[in-house]
Coordinates of N, CA and C and ligand atoms in Angstrom, one line a residue:
M1042 N 16.2 2.2 8.8 CA 15.6 1.5 7.9 C 14.6 2.0 7.0
N1043 N 14.6 2.2 5.5 CA 13.8 3.0 4.7 C 13.3 1.7 3.7
I1044 N 11.8 1.7 3.8 CA 11.5 0.5 3.2 C 10.2 0.6 1.9
F1045 N 10.3 0.4 1.0 CA 8.8 0.3 0.3 C 8.4 -1.0 0.1
I1046 N 7.1 -1.1 0.3 CA 6.3 -2.3 0.3 C 5.4 -2.5 -1.0
M1047 N 5.6 -3.3 -1.8 CA 5.1 -3.4 -3.2 C 4.4 -4.5 -3.5
G1048 N 3.3 -4.5 -4.5 CA 2.6 -5.8 -4.9 C 1.5 -5.5 -5.2
A1049 N 0.7 -6.2 -5.8 CA -0.6 -5.9 -6.7 C -1.9 -5.6 -5.6
P1050 N -3.0 -4.9 -5.9 CA -4.0 -4.8 -5.1 C -4.4 -6.2 -4.4
G1051 N -4.5 -6.1 -3.0 CA -4.6 -7.5 -2.4 C -3.7 -8.4 -2.2
S1052 N -2.7 -8.0 -2.2 CA -1.3 -8.7 -2.1 C -1.0 -8.6 -0.5
G1053 N -1.9 -7.8 0.2 CA -1.5 -7.7 1.8 C -0.6 -6.7 2.2
K1054 N -0.5 -5.7 1.5 CA 0.3 -4.5 1.9 C -0.2 -4.0 2.9
G1055 N -1.4 -3.5 3.1 CA -2.1 -2.6 3.9 C -1.8 -3.6 5.5
T1056 N -2.4 -4.9 5.3 CA -2.6 -5.6 6.4 C -1.0 -5.9 7.1
F1057 N 0.1 -6.1 6.2 CA 1.2 -6.3 6.8 C 2.0 -4.8 7.4
S1058 N 1.6 -3.9 6.5 CA 2.2 -2.4 7.0 C 2.0 -2.2 8.2
S1059 N 0.8 -2.4 8.8 CA 0.5 -2.0 10.4 C 1.3 -2.7 11.1
R1060 N 1.6 -4.1 10.8 CA 2.5 -5.0 11.7 C 4.1 -4.5 11.8
I1061 N 4.3 -4.2 10.6 CA 5.6 -3.9 10.0 C 6.1 -2.3 10.9
K1062 N 5.1 -1.4 11.1 CA 5.5 -0.3 11.7 C 5.4 -0.2 12.9
E1063 N 4.4 -1.1 13.6 CA 4.7 -1.5 15.0 C 5.9 -2.0 15.7
E1064 N 6.1 -3.1 14.7 CA 7.5 -4.1 15.3 C 8.7 -3.2 15.2
F1065 N 8.8 -2.4 13.8 CA 10.0 -1.6 13.8 C 10.2 -0.2 13.9
N1066 N 9.0 0.3 14.4 CA 8.7 1.8 15.1 C 9.4 2.5 13.7
L1067 N 8.4 2.5 12.6 CA 8.4 3.2 11.3 C 7.4 4.2 11.1
N1068 N 7.8 5.1 10.2 CA 6.7 6.0 9.8 C 5.9 5.6 8.8
H1069 N 4.8 5.1 9.0 CA 3.9 4.4 7.6 C 3.4 5.6 6.7
I1070 N 3.7 5.5 5.7 CA 3.0 6.4 4.8 C 2.4 5.3 3.5
S1071 N 1.2 5.8 3.6 CA 0.1 4.8 2.7 C -0.5 5.9 1.7
T1072 N 0.0 6.1 0.3 CA -0.5 6.9 -0.2 C -1.9 6.6 -0.7
G1073 N -2.6 5.4 -0.6 CA -3.8 5.2 -0.9 C -4.7 5.7 0.3
D1074 N -4.1 5.5 1.7 CA -4.9 6.0 2.8 C -5.2 7.7 2.8
I1075 N -4.0 8.3 2.3 CA -3.9 9.7 2.5 C -4.8 10.3 1.5
F1076 N -4.9 9.6 0.2 CA -6.2 10.0 -0.8 C -7.4 9.9 -0.3
R1077 N -7.6 8.5 0.3 CA -8.8 8.7 0.8 C -9.4 9.6 2.2
E1078 N -8.3 9.7 2.9 CA -8.7 10.4 3.9 C -9.0 12.0 3.5
N1079 N -8.0 12.6 2.2 CA -8.5 13.6 1.9 C -9.8 13.9 0.8
I1080 N -10.0 12.5 0.4 CA -11.5 12.4 -0.3 C -12.6 12.7 0.6
S1081 N -12.4 11.9 1.8 CA -13.5 12.0 2.8 C -13.8 13.5 3.6
K1082 N -12.4 14.3 3.4 CA -12.6 15.5 4.3 C -12.8 16.5 3.3
G1083 N -12.8 16.1 1.7 CA -12.8 17.0 0.7 C -12.2 18.3 0.5
T1084 N -11.0 18.0 0.8 CA -9.8 19.0 0.3 C -9.5 19.2 -0.8
P1085 N -8.8 20.1 -1.4 CA -8.4 20.2 -2.8 C -7.9 19.5 -3.1
L1086 N -6.8 18.6 -2.5 CA -6.1 16.8 -2.7 C -7.4 16.0 -3.0
G1087 N -8.0 16.2 -2.1 CA -9.2 14.6 -2.3 C -10.1 15.4 -3.7
L1088 N -10.0 16.5 -3.7 CA -11.1 16.7 -5.2 C -10.2 16.1 -6.4
K1089 N -9.0 16.4 -6.1 CA -8.2 15.9 -7.8 C -8.1 14.4 -7.7
A1090 N -8.0 14.2 -6.5 CA -7.9 12.4 -6.7 C -8.8 11.3 -6.6
K1091 N -10.2 12.2 -6.5 CA -11.3 11.2 -6.3 C -11.8 10.6 -7.3
E1092 N -11.7 11.1 -8.7 CA -12.4 10.4 -9.6 C -11.4 9.2 -10.3
Y1093 N -10.0 9.4 -9.8 CA -9.2 8.6 -10.3 C -9.2 7.3 -9.4
T1094 N -9.4 7.5 -8.1 CA -8.9 6.6 -7.1 C -10.1 5.5 -7.3
E1095 N -11.4 6.1 -7.3 CA -12.7 5.4 -7.4 C -13.0 4.6 -8.6
S1096 N -12.4 5.0 -9.6 CA -12.6 4.0 -10.9 C -11.0 3.1 -11.1
G1097 N -10.3 3.4 -10.0 CA -9.0 2.4 -10.1 C -7.9 2.9 -10.9
R1098 N -8.0 4.4 -11.5 CA -6.7 4.5 -12.1 C -5.6 5.3 -11.5
L1099 N -4.4 5.6 -11.8 CA -3.5 6.3 -11.3 C -3.7 7.8 -11.0
V1100 N -3.6 8.3 -10.0 CA -3.9 9.7 -9.8 C -2.1 10.2 -10.6
P1101 N -2.5 11.4 -11.4 CA -1.3 11.9 -11.8 C -0.1 11.8 -11.1
D1102 N 1.0 11.7 -11.8 CA 2.2 11.6 -11.1 C 2.7 13.1 -10.3
E1103 N 2.6 14.2 -11.0 CA 2.7 15.3 -10.3 C 1.9 15.6 -9.1
V1104 N 0.7 15.1 -9.0 CA 0.0 15.3 -7.5 C 0.7 14.5 -6.7
T1105 N 0.8 13.2 -7.1 CA 1.2 12.3 -5.9 C 2.7 12.6 -5.5
N1106 N 3.5 13.0 -6.3 CA 5.1 13.4 -6.0 C 5.0 14.3 -5.2
A1107 N 4.3 15.3 -5.2 CA 4.4 16.6 -4.5 C 3.6 16.4 -3.3
M1108 N 2.8 15.2 -3.1 CA 2.1 14.9 -1.8 C 3.4 14.0 -1.3
V1109 N 4.0 13.2 -1.8 CA 4.9 12.2 -0.8 C 6.0 13.5 -0.3
A1110 N 6.6 14.3 -1.4 CA 7.6 14.8 -1.0 C 7.5 16.0 0.3
D1111 N 5.8 16.3 0.3 CA 5.6 17.1 1.3 C 5.7 16.3 2.7
Y1112 N 5.1 15.2 2.8 CA 5.1 14.2 3.7 C 6.7 13.9 4.4
L1113 N 7.6 13.4 3.5 CA 8.9 13.2 3.8 C 9.6 14.6 4.5
K1114 N 9.4 15.6 4.1 CA 9.8 16.9 4.6 C 9.3 17.0 6.2
N1115 N 8.1 16.4 6.5 CA 7.4 16.9 7.6 C 7.3 15.5 8.5
L1116 N 8.3 14.5 8.4 CA 8.2 13.3 9.2 C 8.9 13.2 10.5
P1117 N 8.2 13.0 11.6 CA 8.6 12.9 13.0 C 9.7 12.1 13.1
D1118 N 10.8 12.8 13.7 CA 12.4 11.7 13.4 C 12.3 11.0 14.7
Q1119 N 11.8 10.7 15.3 CA 12.0 10.1 16.9 C 11.5 8.3 16.1
K1120 N 11.4 8.1 15.1 CA 11.1 6.9 14.3 C 12.4 6.3 13.6
N1121 N 12.3 5.1 13.5 CA 13.9 4.3 12.6 C 13.6 4.6 11.4
G1122 N 13.0 5.4 10.7 CA 12.7 5.2 9.0 C 11.5 5.7 8.8
Y1123 N 11.2 5.0 7.4 CA 9.8 4.9 6.8 C 9.4 3.9 6.2
L1124 N 8.1 3.6 6.0 CA 7.5 2.4 5.6 C 6.7 2.9 4.2
L1125 N 7.3 2.8 3.0 CA 6.3 3.7 2.1 C 5.4 2.5 1.3
D1126 N 4.2 2.9 1.6 CA 3.0 1.7 1.0 C 2.3 2.4 0.0
G1127 N 2.4 1.8 -1.2 CA 1.6 2.4 -2.4 C 2.5 3.7 -3.2
Y1128 N 3.7 3.6 -3.0 CA 4.5 4.4 -3.8 C 6.0 4.1 -4.0
P1129 N 6.6 4.1 -4.8 CA 6.2 4.4 -6.2 C 5.7 3.6 -7.0
R1130 N 4.8 3.8 -7.7 CA 3.9 3.1 -8.8 C 4.2 3.3 -9.9
T1131 N 5.0 4.3 -10.1 CA 5.3 4.2 -11.8 C 6.9 4.4 -11.7
L1132 N 7.7 4.1 -12.9 CA 9.0 4.5 -13.1 C 9.0 6.0 -13.0
D1133 N 8.4 7.0 -13.6 CA 8.5 8.6 -13.3 C 8.4 8.8 -11.6
Q1134 N 7.5 8.1 -11.0 CA 7.5 8.3 -9.6 C 8.8 7.8 -8.8
A1135 N 9.3 6.8 -9.2 CA 10.6 6.1 -8.6 C 11.7 7.2 -8.9
K1136 N 11.9 7.5 -10.4 CA 13.0 8.6 -10.8 C 12.8 9.8 -9.7
A1137 N 11.6 10.5 -9.7 CA 11.5 11.4 -8.8 C 11.9 11.3 -7.4
F1138 N 11.6 10.4 -6.8 CA 11.8 9.9 -5.5 C 13.5 9.8 -5.2
E1139 N 14.0 9.1 -6.4 CA 15.5 8.9 -6.3 C 16.3 10.3 -6.3
E1140 N 15.9 11.3 -7.1 CA 16.2 12.4 -7.1 C 16.2 13.4 -5.9
M1141 N 15.2 13.1 -5.4 CA 14.7 13.7 -4.0 C 15.9 13.4 -2.9
T1142 N 16.2 12.0 -2.8 CA 16.4 11.5 -1.7 C 17.7 10.5 -1.9
N1143 N 18.2 10.4 -3.0 CA 19.6 9.8 -3.2 C 20.5 10.6 -2.4
G1144 N 21.5 10.0 -1.9 CA 22.4 10.5 -1.2 C 22.0 11.4 0.3
T1145 N 20.9 10.9 0.5 CA 20.3 11.7 2.2 C 20.1 10.3 2.9
D1146 N 19.8 10.8 3.9 CA 19.2 9.6 5.1 C 18.2 9.2 4.7
Q1147 N 17.2 9.7 3.6 CA 15.8 9.3 3.5 C 16.1 8.4 2.1
A1148 N 17.1 8.0 1.4 CA 17.0 6.9 0.4 C 16.6 5.6 0.7
V1149 N 16.2 4.9 -0.1 CA 15.4 3.8 0.2 C 16.6 2.6 0.6
N1150 N 16.2 1.6 1.4 CA 17.2 0.6 1.5 C 16.7 -0.7 1.1
L1151 N 15.4 -1.1 1.1 CA 14.7 -2.3 1.0 C 13.5 -2.4 0.3
I1152 N 13.4 -3.2 -0.6 CA 11.9 -3.2 -1.7 C 11.6 -4.5 -0.9
L1153 N 10.4 -4.6 -0.3 CA 9.7 -5.9 -0.3 C 8.5 -5.9 -1.1
S1154 N 8.8 -7.3 -1.9 CA 7.6 -7.5 -3.1 C 6.6 -8.4 -2.4
M1155 N 5.5 -8.3 -2.2 CA 4.3 -9.0 -1.5 C 3.9 -9.9 -3.0
D1156 N 4.2 -11.0 -3.2 CA 3.8 -12.0 -4.5 C 2.7 -12.9 -4.2
V1157 N 1.6 -12.6 -5.0 CA 0.3 -13.4 -4.8 C 0.0 -13.8 -6.3
P1158 N -0.3 -15.0 -6.6 CA -1.0 -15.3 -7.9 C -2.4 -14.4 -8.2
T1159 N -2.3 -14.0 -9.2 CA -3.4 -12.8 -9.8 C -5.0 -13.4 -9.6
E1160 N -5.0 -15.0 -9.6 CA -6.3 -15.5 -9.7 C -6.6 -15.4 -8.3
V1161 N -5.8 -15.1 -7.3 CA -6.2 -15.0 -6.0 C -6.6 -13.6 -5.4
L1162 N -6.2 -12.9 -6.3 CA -6.5 -11.4 -5.6 C -7.9 -10.9 -5.8
T1163 N -8.6 -11.3 -6.9 CA -9.8 -11.0 -6.9 C -10.8 -11.4 -5.5
K1164 N -10.9 -12.7 -5.1 CA -11.6 -12.6 -4.2 C -11.2 -12.1 -2.9
R1165 N -9.8 -11.8 -2.7 CA -9.4 -11.1 -1.5 C -9.8 -9.5 -1.7
I1166 N -9.6 -9.1 -2.6 CA -10.5 -7.4 -2.8 C -11.9 -7.6 -2.7
T1167 N -12.6 -8.6 -3.4 CA -14.1 -7.8 -3.7 C -14.5 -8.5 -1.7
G1168 N -13.9 -9.5 -1.3 CA -14.3 -9.8 0.0 C -13.8 -8.6 1.0
R1169 N -13.0 -8.1 0.8 CA -12.5 -7.1 1.9 C -13.4 -6.2 2.5
R1170 N -13.4 -6.3 3.8 CA -14.2 -4.9 4.5 C -13.3 -4.2 5.4
T1171 N -13.2 -3.0 5.8 CA -12.6 -2.4 6.5 C -12.9 -1.4 7.5
C1172 N -12.5 -1.1 8.7 CA -12.7 -0.6 10.0 C -12.4 0.8 9.6
K1173 N -13.2 2.0 9.6 CA -12.4 3.3 9.3 C -12.1 3.9 10.6
N1174 N -12.6 3.4 11.5 CA -12.3 3.8 13.0 C -11.0 3.3 13.5
C1175 N -10.7 2.2 13.3 CA -9.3 1.6 14.0 C -8.4 1.3 12.7
G1176 N -8.8 1.0 11.8 CA -8.2 0.5 10.5 C -7.9 -0.9 10.2
E1177 N -8.7 -1.7 11.0 CA -8.5 -3.3 11.2 C -9.3 -3.7 9.8
I1178 N -8.7 -4.6 9.1 CA -9.1 -4.9 7.7 C -9.4 -6.6 8.2
F1179 N -10.7 -7.0 7.5 CA -11.5 -7.9 7.6 C -11.5 -8.7 6.2
N1180 N -11.9 -10.0 5.9 CA -12.3 -10.6 4.8 C -13.6 -11.2 4.8
I1181 N -14.9 -11.2 4.2 CA -15.9 -12.1 4.6 C -15.5 -13.6 4.0
Y1182 N -14.4 -13.8 3.1 CA -14.2 -15.2 2.7 C -12.9 -15.9 3.6
Y1183 N -12.2 -15.0 3.9 CA -10.8 -15.6 5.0 C -10.7 -15.1 6.5
K1184 N -11.5 -13.8 6.5 CA -11.1 -13.3 8.0 C -12.4 -12.9 8.5
A1185 N -13.5 -13.4 8.7 CA -14.8 -12.7 9.1 C -14.8 -12.4 10.3
P1186 N -15.8 -11.1 10.4 CA -15.5 -10.5 11.8 C -16.8 -11.4 12.4
A1187 N -16.8 -11.4 13.9 CA -17.5 -12.7 14.6 C -18.8 -12.0 14.2
Q1188 N -19.3 -10.9 14.2 CA -20.6 -10.4 13.9 C -20.5 -9.5 12.6
E1189 N -21.5 -10.1 11.7 CA -21.4 -9.6 10.2 C -21.4 -7.9 10.2
G1190 N -20.6 -7.2 9.6 CA -20.6 -6.1 9.3 C -19.9 -5.1 10.4
I1191 N -19.5 -5.8 11.3 CA -19.1 -4.9 12.7 C -17.5 -5.4 13.3
C1192 N -16.7 -4.2 13.4 CA -15.3 -4.5 13.9 C -15.3 -5.4 14.9
D1193 N -14.4 -6.3 15.1 CA -14.2 -7.0 16.2 C -13.2 -6.1 17.5
H1194 N -12.6 -5.4 16.9 CA -11.7 -4.5 17.6 C -12.6 -3.5 18.4
C1195 N -13.3 -2.7 17.7 CA -13.8 -1.6 18.4 C -15.0 -1.6 18.2
G1196 N -16.0 -2.4 17.4 CA -17.6 -2.3 17.4 C -17.9 -1.1 16.4
S1197 N -17.1 -0.5 15.8 CA -17.6 0.3 14.9 C -18.2 -0.6 13.3
P1198 N -19.1 0.1 12.8 CA -19.8 -0.7 11.5 C -18.5 -0.5 10.4
L1199 N -18.6 -1.8 9.4 CA -17.2 -2.2 8.7 C -17.8 -1.3 7.4
S1200 N -16.9 -1.0 6.4 CA -17.3 -0.5 5.2 C -16.6 -1.1 4.2
Q1201 N -16.9 -1.0 2.7 CA -16.2 -1.6 1.6 C -15.5 -0.2 0.8
R1202 N -14.4 -0.3 0.5 CA -13.9 0.7 -0.3 C -14.4 0.9 -1.6
K1203 N -14.7 2.2 -2.2 CA -15.7 2.5 -3.5 C -14.7 1.6 -4.4
D1204 N -13.4 1.4 -4.4 CA -12.8 1.0 -5.5 C -12.6 -0.7 -5.5
D1205 N -13.0 -1.3 -4.2 CA -13.3 -2.7 -4.4 C -14.3 -3.5 -4.9
N1206 N -14.7 -3.1 -6.1 CA -15.8 -3.5 -7.0 C -14.8 -4.5 -8.2
E1207 N -15.5 -5.4 -9.0 CA -15.0 -6.3 -10.1 C -14.5 -5.0 -11.1
E1208 N -15.3 -4.2 -11.4 CA -14.6 -3.2 -12.5 C -13.5 -2.2 -12.2
S1209 N -13.4 -1.6 -11.0 CA -12.2 -1.0 -10.8 C -10.9 -1.9 -10.3
L1210 N -11.4 -2.9 -10.0 CA -10.3 -3.6 -9.9 C -9.4 -4.3 -10.8
K1211 N -10.4 -4.3 -12.2 CA -9.8 -4.9 -13.4 C -8.7 -3.7 -13.7
T1212 N -9.4 -2.6 -13.7 CA -8.5 -1.1 -14.0 C -7.1 -1.3 -13.2
R1213 N -7.2 -1.5 -11.6 CA -6.2 -1.3 -11.2 C -5.3 -2.5 -11.4
L1214 N -5.7 -3.6 -11.6 CA -4.7 -4.8 -12.2 C -3.9 -4.2 -13.3
D1215 N -4.6 -3.9 -14.4 CA -4.2 -3.2 -15.6 C -3.0 -2.4 -15.2
E1216 N -3.2 -1.3 -14.3 CA -2.1 -0.2 -13.9 C -1.1 -0.8 -13.4
Y1217 N -1.6 -1.9 -12.5 CA -0.5 -2.5 -11.6 C 0.6 -3.3 -12.7
F1218 N 0.0 -3.8 -13.8 CA 1.2 -4.6 -14.5 C 1.7 -3.6 -15.4
K1219 N 1.2 -2.7 -16.1 CA 1.6 -1.8 -17.0 C 2.8 -0.8 -16.0
N1220 N 2.6 -0.4 -15.2 CA 3.1 0.8 -14.8 C 3.9 0.1 -13.2
T1221 N 3.6 -0.7 -12.5 CA 4.2 -0.8 -11.0 C 5.2 -2.0 -11.1
A1222 N 4.6 -2.9 -11.9 CA 5.7 -4.1 -12.4 C 7.3 -3.6 -12.6
P1223 N 7.0 -2.7 -13.8 CA 8.2 -2.2 -14.3 C 9.3 -1.6 -13.0
V1224 N 8.5 -0.9 -12.2 CA 9.3 -0.4 -10.9 C 9.9 -1.7 -10.0
I1225 N 9.4 -2.5 -10.0 CA 10.0 -3.6 -9.1 C 11.2 -4.2 -9.9
A1226 N 11.0 -4.3 -11.6 CA 11.9 -4.9 -12.1 C 13.2 -4.0 -11.8
H1227 N 13.0 -2.7 -12.0 CA 13.8 -1.6 -11.9 C 14.8 -1.9 -10.5
Y1228 N 14.1 -2.2 -9.6 CA 15.2 -2.4 -8.1 C 15.4 -3.6 -8.1
E1229 N 14.8 -4.6 -8.9 CA 15.5 -5.8 -9.1 C 17.0 -5.8 -9.4
D1230 N 17.1 -5.2 -10.8 CA 18.1 -4.7 -11.3 C 19.4 -4.3 -10.2
L1231 N 18.9 -3.3 -9.4 CA 19.6 -2.9 -8.4 C 19.9 -3.8 -7.0
G1232 N 19.4 -5.0 -7.3 CA 19.6 -6.0 -6.4 C 18.7 -5.7 -5.0
M1233 N 17.8 -4.9 -5.0 CA 17.3 -4.3 -3.7 C 16.0 -4.9 -3.1
V1234 N 15.6 -5.9 -4.2 CA 14.2 -6.2 -3.8 C 14.3 -7.9 -3.0
T1235 N 13.3 -7.9 -2.0 CA 13.2 -9.2 -1.3 C 11.9 -9.6 -1.6
H1236 N 11.6 -10.9 -2.4 CA 10.1 -11.4 -2.5 C 10.0 -12.1 -1.4
I1237 N 8.5 -11.9 -1.3 CA 7.7 -12.7 -0.1 C 6.7 -13.5 -0.7
N1238 N 6.9 -14.6 -0.3 CA 5.6 -15.5 -1.0 C 4.4 -15.2 -0.1
A1239 N 3.6 -14.4 -0.5 CA 2.3 -13.8 0.4 C 1.1 -14.7 0.0
D1240 N 1.1 -15.8 -0.4 CA 0.0 -16.8 -1.0 C 0.1 -17.7 0.2
Q1241 N 0.0 -17.6 1.7 CA 0.1 -18.6 2.4 C -0.9 -17.9 3.9
E1242 N -0.8 -18.6 4.8 CA -1.6 -17.9 5.9 C -0.6 -16.9 6.6
M1243 N -1.1 -16.2 7.0 CA -0.6 -15.0 7.7 C 0.4 -15.3 8.5
D1244 N 0.2 -16.2 9.4 CA 1.4 -16.6 10.1 C 2.5 -17.5 9.6
A1245 N 2.7 -17.4 8.5 CA 3.9 -18.0 7.7 C 4.4 -17.0 6.9
I1246 N 3.7 -15.9 6.7 CA 4.3 -14.8 6.0 C 5.1 -13.9 6.9
W1247 N 4.3 -13.6 7.9 CA 5.4 -12.6 9.1 C 6.8 -12.6 9.1
P1248 N 7.1 -14.1 9.7 CA 8.5 -14.5 9.9 C 9.1 -13.9 8.8
L1249 N 8.8 -14.4 7.3 CA 9.6 -13.9 6.3 C 9.9 -12.5 6.3
I1250 N 8.8 -12.0 6.5 CA 9.0 -10.4 6.1 C 10.0 -10.0 7.6
K1251 N 9.7 -10.4 8.8 CA 10.8 -9.9 10.0 C 12.0 -10.3 9.4
E1252 N 12.2 -11.7 8.8 CA 13.7 -11.9 8.5 C 14.1 -10.8 7.2
A1253 N 13.6 -10.3 6.4 CA 14.0 -9.6 5.3 C 14.3 -8.4 6.0
I1254 N 13.6 -7.8 6.8 CA 14.1 -6.3 7.3 C 15.1 -6.6 8.4
Q1255 N 15.3 -7.7 9.2 CA 16.3 -7.6 10.2 C 17.6 -7.9 9.6
Ligands
ADP2337 P1 -4.4 -1.0 -3.6 O1 -5.1 -1.7 -2.5 O2 -4.9 -1.3 -4.8 O3 -3.1 -1.2 -3.8 P2 -4.3 1.9 -2.5 O4 -4.8 1.8 -1.5 O5 -2.7 1.7 -2.5 O6 -4.7 0.6 -3.3 O7 -4.4 3.0 -3.5 C1 -5.8 3.1 -3.7 C2 -5.7 3.8 -5.5 O8 -4.9 5.3 -4.8 C3 -5.1 3.5 -6.4 O9 -5.9 2.9 -7.2 C4 -4.9 5.0 -7.1 O10 -5.7 5.3 -7.7 C5 -4.4 6.0 -6.0 N1 -2.8 5.8 -5.7 C6 -2.6 5.5 -4.3 N2 -1.1 5.5 -4.6 C7 -0.6 6.0 -5.7 C8 0.5 6.6 -6.4 N3 1.7 6.3 -5.9 N4 0.5 7.1 -7.6 C9 -0.8 7.4 -8.3 N5 -1.7 6.9 -7.6 C10 -1.9 6.4 -6.4
ZN2338 ZN1 -12.3 -1.1 14.5

């Protein structure tokens, strides 16, 4: 099974991606995570991506497409397919991806759209805190850690993403509505999208996702 998980910033893609990849044994590819990792290591890719990601703009398509192509070529194949998180985010990325994978076993089968009203997103994003060590995601409003600033799972300090501030968020939302919403509409036309009401308790969302995949 090959899946795109799509949705606005703060829609829960990252949180549910970790559960999905475990449950269904998928390769998880998060373009945002890959950029952030390259930025913190100071690689050439990181240097190219830094100013875009931190201000909330999209990294140019050539850079992102090449990076995803590279990942797909080198996927370990003991898994049941992939879960692409954060890609494609523009119609040009979707076309490039289709040209590369159509007719192969890496073509996409299902698009999950995580639907959340825009007014809910801001609180989710500005309250988000993540553990760089184990990847656990917290929220100071909805899912606070037992001890402020410390990961419940592994005890490491929590941090806030550079782009999780109101100004970058505004840019990210603009990018989403201008560039990414049309990608969902494109797959909608192909009848490949399952919409998930992601504005509910986590425990209510998970069965919907499982059902869509099974
Ligand atoms: P979000 O939580 O906003 O969905 P991600 O962690 O997926 O964010 O991505 C963070 C940033 O990384 C984006 O704002 C953008 O700058 C860059 N990025 C991630 N995926 C892509 C992509 N497919 N195309 C261009 N830029 C991307
Ligand atoms: Zn942790």
